[in-house]
Tab-separated table of C-alpha atoms in Angstrom:
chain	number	residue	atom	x	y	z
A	101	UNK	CA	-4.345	-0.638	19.543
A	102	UNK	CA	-8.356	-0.938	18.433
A	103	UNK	CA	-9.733	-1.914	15.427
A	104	UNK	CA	-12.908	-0.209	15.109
A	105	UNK	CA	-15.189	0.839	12.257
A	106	UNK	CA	-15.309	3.827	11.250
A	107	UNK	CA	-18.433	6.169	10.334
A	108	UNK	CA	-16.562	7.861	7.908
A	109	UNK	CA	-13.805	6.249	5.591
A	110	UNK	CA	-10.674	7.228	5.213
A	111	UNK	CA	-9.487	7.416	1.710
A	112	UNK	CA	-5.822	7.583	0.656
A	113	UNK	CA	-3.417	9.961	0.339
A	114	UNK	CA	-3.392	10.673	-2.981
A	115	UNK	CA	-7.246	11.363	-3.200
A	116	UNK	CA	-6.115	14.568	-0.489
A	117	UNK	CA	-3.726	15.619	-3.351
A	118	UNK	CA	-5.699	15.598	-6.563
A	119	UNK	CA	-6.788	19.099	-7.324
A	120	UNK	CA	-7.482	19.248	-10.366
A	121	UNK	CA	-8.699	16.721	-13.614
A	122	UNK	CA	-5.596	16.918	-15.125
A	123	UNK	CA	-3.389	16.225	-12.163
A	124	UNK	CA	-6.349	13.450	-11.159
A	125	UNK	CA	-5.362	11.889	-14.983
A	126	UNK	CA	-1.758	11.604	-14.543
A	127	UNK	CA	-2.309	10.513	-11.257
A	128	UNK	CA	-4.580	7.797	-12.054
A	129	UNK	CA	-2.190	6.596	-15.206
A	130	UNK	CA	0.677	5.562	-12.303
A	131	UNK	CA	-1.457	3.931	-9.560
A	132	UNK	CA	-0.111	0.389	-9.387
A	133	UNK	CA	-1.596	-2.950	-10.017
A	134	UNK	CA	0.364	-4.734	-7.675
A	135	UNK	CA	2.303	-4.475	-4.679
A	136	UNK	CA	5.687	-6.571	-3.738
A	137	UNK	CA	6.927	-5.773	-0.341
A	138	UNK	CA	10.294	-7.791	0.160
A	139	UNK	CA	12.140	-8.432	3.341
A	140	UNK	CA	15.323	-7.614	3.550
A	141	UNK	CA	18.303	-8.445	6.196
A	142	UNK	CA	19.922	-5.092	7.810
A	143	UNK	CA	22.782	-5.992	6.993
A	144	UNK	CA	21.823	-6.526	3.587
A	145	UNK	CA	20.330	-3.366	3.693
A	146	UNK	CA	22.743	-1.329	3.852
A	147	UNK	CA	24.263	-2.955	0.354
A	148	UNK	CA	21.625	-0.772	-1.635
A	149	UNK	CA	23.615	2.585	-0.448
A	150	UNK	CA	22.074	5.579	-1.964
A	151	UNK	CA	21.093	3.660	-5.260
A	152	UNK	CA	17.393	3.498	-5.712
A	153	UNK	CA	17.726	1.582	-8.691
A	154	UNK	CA	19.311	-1.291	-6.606
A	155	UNK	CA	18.394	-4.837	-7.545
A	156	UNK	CA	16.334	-5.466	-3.799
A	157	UNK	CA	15.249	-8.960	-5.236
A	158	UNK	CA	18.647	-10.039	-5.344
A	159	UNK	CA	19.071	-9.200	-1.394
A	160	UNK	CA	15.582	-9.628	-0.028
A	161	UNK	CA	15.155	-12.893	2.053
A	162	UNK	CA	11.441	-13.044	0.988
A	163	UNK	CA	8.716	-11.376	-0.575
A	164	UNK	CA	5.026	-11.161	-0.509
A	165	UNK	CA	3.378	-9.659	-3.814
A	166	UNK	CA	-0.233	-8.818	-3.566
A	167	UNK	CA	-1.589	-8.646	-7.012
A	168	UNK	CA	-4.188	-6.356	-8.086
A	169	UNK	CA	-5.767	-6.505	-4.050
A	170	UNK	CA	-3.657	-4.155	-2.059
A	171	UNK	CA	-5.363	-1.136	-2.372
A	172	UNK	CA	-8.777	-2.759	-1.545
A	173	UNK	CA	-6.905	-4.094	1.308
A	174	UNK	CA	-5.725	-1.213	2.908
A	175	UNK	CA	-9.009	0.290	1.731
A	176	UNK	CA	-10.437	-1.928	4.786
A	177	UNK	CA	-7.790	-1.408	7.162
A	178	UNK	CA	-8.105	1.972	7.174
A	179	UNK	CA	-11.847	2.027	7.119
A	180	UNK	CA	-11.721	0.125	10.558
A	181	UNK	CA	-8.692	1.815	12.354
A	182	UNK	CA	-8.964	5.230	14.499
A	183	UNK	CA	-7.828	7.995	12.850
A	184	UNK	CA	-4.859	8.162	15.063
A	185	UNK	CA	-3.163	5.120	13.330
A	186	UNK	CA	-4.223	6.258	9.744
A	187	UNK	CA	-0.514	7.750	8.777
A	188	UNK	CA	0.982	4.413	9.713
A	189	UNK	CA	-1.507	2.357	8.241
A	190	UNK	CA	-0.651	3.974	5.159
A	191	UNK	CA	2.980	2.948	5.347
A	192	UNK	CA	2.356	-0.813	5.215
A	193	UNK	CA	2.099	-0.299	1.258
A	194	UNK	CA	3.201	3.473	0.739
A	195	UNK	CA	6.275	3.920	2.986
A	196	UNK	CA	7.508	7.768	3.661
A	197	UNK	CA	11.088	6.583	3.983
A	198	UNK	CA	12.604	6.702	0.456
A	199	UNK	CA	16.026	6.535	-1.105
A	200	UNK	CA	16.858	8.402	-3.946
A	201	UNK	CA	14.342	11.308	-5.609
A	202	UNK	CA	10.648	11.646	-4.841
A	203	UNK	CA	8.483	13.559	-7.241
A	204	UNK	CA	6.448	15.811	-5.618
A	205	UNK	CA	2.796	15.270	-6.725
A	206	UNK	CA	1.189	17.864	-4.569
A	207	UNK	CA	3.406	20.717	-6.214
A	208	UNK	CA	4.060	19.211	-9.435
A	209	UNK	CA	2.805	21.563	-12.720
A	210	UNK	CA	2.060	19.200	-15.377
A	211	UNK	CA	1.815	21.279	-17.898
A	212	UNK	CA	5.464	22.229	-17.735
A	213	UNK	CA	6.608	18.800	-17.580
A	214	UNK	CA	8.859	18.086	-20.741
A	215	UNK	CA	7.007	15.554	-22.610
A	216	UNK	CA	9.595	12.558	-22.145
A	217	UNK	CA	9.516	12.907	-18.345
A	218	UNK	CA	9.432	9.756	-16.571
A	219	UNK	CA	6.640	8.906	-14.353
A	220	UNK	CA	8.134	5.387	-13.947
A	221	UNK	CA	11.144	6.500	-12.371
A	222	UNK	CA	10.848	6.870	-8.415
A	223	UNK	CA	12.613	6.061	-5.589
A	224	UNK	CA	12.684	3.061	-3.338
A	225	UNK	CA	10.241	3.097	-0.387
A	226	UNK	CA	11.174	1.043	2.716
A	227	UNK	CA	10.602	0.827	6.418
A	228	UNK	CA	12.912	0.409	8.997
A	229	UNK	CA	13.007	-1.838	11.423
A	230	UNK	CA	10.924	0.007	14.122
A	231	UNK	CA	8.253	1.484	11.960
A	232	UNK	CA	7.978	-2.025	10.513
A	233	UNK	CA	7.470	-3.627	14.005
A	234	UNK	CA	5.115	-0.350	14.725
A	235	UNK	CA	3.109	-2.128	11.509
A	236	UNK	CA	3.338	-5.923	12.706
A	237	UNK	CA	1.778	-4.683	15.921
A	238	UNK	CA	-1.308	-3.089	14.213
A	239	UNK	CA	-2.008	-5.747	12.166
A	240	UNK	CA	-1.813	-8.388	14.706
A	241	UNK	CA	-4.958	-6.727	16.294
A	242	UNK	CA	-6.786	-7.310	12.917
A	243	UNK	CA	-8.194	-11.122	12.325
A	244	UNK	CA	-9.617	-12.409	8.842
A	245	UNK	CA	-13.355	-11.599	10.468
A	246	UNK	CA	-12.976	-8.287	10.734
A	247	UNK	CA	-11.894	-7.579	7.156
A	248	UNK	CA	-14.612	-9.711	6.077
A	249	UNK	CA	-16.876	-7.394	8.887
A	250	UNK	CA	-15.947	-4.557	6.644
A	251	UNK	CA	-15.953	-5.526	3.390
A	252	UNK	CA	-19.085	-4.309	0.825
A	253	UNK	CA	-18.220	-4.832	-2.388
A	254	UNK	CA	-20.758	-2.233	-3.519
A	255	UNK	CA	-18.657	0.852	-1.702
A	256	UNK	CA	-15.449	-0.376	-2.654
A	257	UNK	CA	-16.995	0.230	-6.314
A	258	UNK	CA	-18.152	3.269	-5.660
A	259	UNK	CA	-15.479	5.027	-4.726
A	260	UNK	CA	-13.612	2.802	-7.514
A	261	UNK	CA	-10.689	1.234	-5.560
A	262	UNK	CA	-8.674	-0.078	-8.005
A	263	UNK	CA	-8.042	-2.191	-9.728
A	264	UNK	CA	-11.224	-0.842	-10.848
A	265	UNK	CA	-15.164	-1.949	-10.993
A	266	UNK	CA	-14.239	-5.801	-9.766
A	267	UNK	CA	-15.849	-5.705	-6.278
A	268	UNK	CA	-17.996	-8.680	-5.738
A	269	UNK	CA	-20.417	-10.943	-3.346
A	270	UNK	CA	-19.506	-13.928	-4.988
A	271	UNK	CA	-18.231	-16.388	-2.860
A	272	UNK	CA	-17.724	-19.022	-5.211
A	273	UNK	CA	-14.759	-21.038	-4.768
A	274	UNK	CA	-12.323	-19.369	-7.346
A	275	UNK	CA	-13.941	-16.534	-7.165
A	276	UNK	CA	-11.737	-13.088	-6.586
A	277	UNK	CA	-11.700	-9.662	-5.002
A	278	UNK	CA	-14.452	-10.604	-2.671
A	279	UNK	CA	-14.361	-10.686	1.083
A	280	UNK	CA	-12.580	-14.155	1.526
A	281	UNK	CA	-10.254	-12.995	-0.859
A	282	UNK	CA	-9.611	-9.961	0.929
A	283	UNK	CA	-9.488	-12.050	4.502
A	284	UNK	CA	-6.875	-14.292	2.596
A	285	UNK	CA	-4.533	-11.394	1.751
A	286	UNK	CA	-4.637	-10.111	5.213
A	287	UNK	CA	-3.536	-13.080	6.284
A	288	UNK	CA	-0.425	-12.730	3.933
A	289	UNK	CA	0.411	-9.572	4.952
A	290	UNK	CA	-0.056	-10.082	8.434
A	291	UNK	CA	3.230	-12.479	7.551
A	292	UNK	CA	5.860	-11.100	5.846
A	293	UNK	CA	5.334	-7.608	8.605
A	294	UNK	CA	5.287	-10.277	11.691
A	295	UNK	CA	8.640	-12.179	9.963
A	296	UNK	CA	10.184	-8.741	9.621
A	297	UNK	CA	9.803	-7.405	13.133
A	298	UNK	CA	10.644	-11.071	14.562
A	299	UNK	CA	14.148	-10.463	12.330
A	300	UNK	CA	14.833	-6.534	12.876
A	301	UNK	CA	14.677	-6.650	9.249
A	302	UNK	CA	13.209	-3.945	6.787
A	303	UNK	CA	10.670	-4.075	4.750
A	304	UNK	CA	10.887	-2.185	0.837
A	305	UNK	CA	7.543	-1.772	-1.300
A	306	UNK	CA	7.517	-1.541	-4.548
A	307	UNK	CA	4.053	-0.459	-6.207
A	308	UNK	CA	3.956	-1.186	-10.025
């Protein structure tokens, strides 16, 4: 696999989905902060059933939690992948495997949502064992340098990755959400996926 800039960004998936100021408003009120991603044992794995609500923690040999950087983070990755590896790239924080109910954004009519509806509740996202080594093997191809290659604090801003308008040059030590910060959380990630593969194991993602 390549690593490559790309002329034109790819932005997420839910930015395809948002149609219309409302739906962009709800959207925007569940978009995470932080994202755990927590390694769990097949065997293990098979412990959480059908039960989205399953305590993972309890079973997961390790976790990684990426706070407040993961969406500038994949922000980069996909910005220097080929758009053949975009749908996978996607899965390292938003899995499509899912136990339990998914609420279906793209089709959802907010307006006839009773107002105690729960926005919180959602399933539980993992990847199995092959799409997680599918994952480890893209990121191996992506070093620290390249992230830091691709990051300009100025477009992350502008197209207001969140956690919002915190994008910055500074280099300072103990400074945050600039390029070595981003480099640093690659590095993380990079990790747990490459521990997961190594094991079989699966990986579950909870956004929050």
């Amino acid at each position: 696999m390549f690593f490559i800039p790309l002329k034109y960004p790819f932005c997420f998936f839910w930015q395809m989905l948002i149609s219309s100021n409302k739906f962009a408003e709800s959207l925007n009120a569940l978009m995470g902060q932080s994202a755990t991603l927590f390694l769990v044992d097949r065997n293990e794995f098979s412990k959480i059933g059908d039960n989205p609500e399953y305590p993972v923690a309890n079973i997961a040999a390790e976790k990684t939690t990426f706070e407040k950087s993961f969406e500038g983070l994949l922000f980069l990755i996909t910005k220097g992948s080929r758009p053949e590896d975009i749908s996978i790239v996607r899965q390292i924080f938003y899995p499509e495997a899912y136990i339990g109910e998914e609420i279906d954004f793209e089709n959802i009519d907010i307006d006839a949502l009773p107002d105690d509806f729960d926005f919180d509740k959602q399933p539980l996202y993992f990847n199995d064992p092959a799409t997680v080594a599918e994952i480890a093997d893209l990121l191996s191809a992506i070093e620290p340098g390249n992230i830091i290659a691709l990051f300009d604090h100025t477009e992350l801003n502008e197209h207001d990755i969140e956690p919002g308008q915190v994008w910055t040059d500074d280099e300072r030590e103990g400074a945050t959400f600039n390029a070595q910060h981003m480099a640093t959380e690659l590095l993380a990630l990079k990790a747990i996926y490459e521990k997961a593969k190594e094991q079989g194991a699966y990986i579950v993602s909870l956004v929050d």
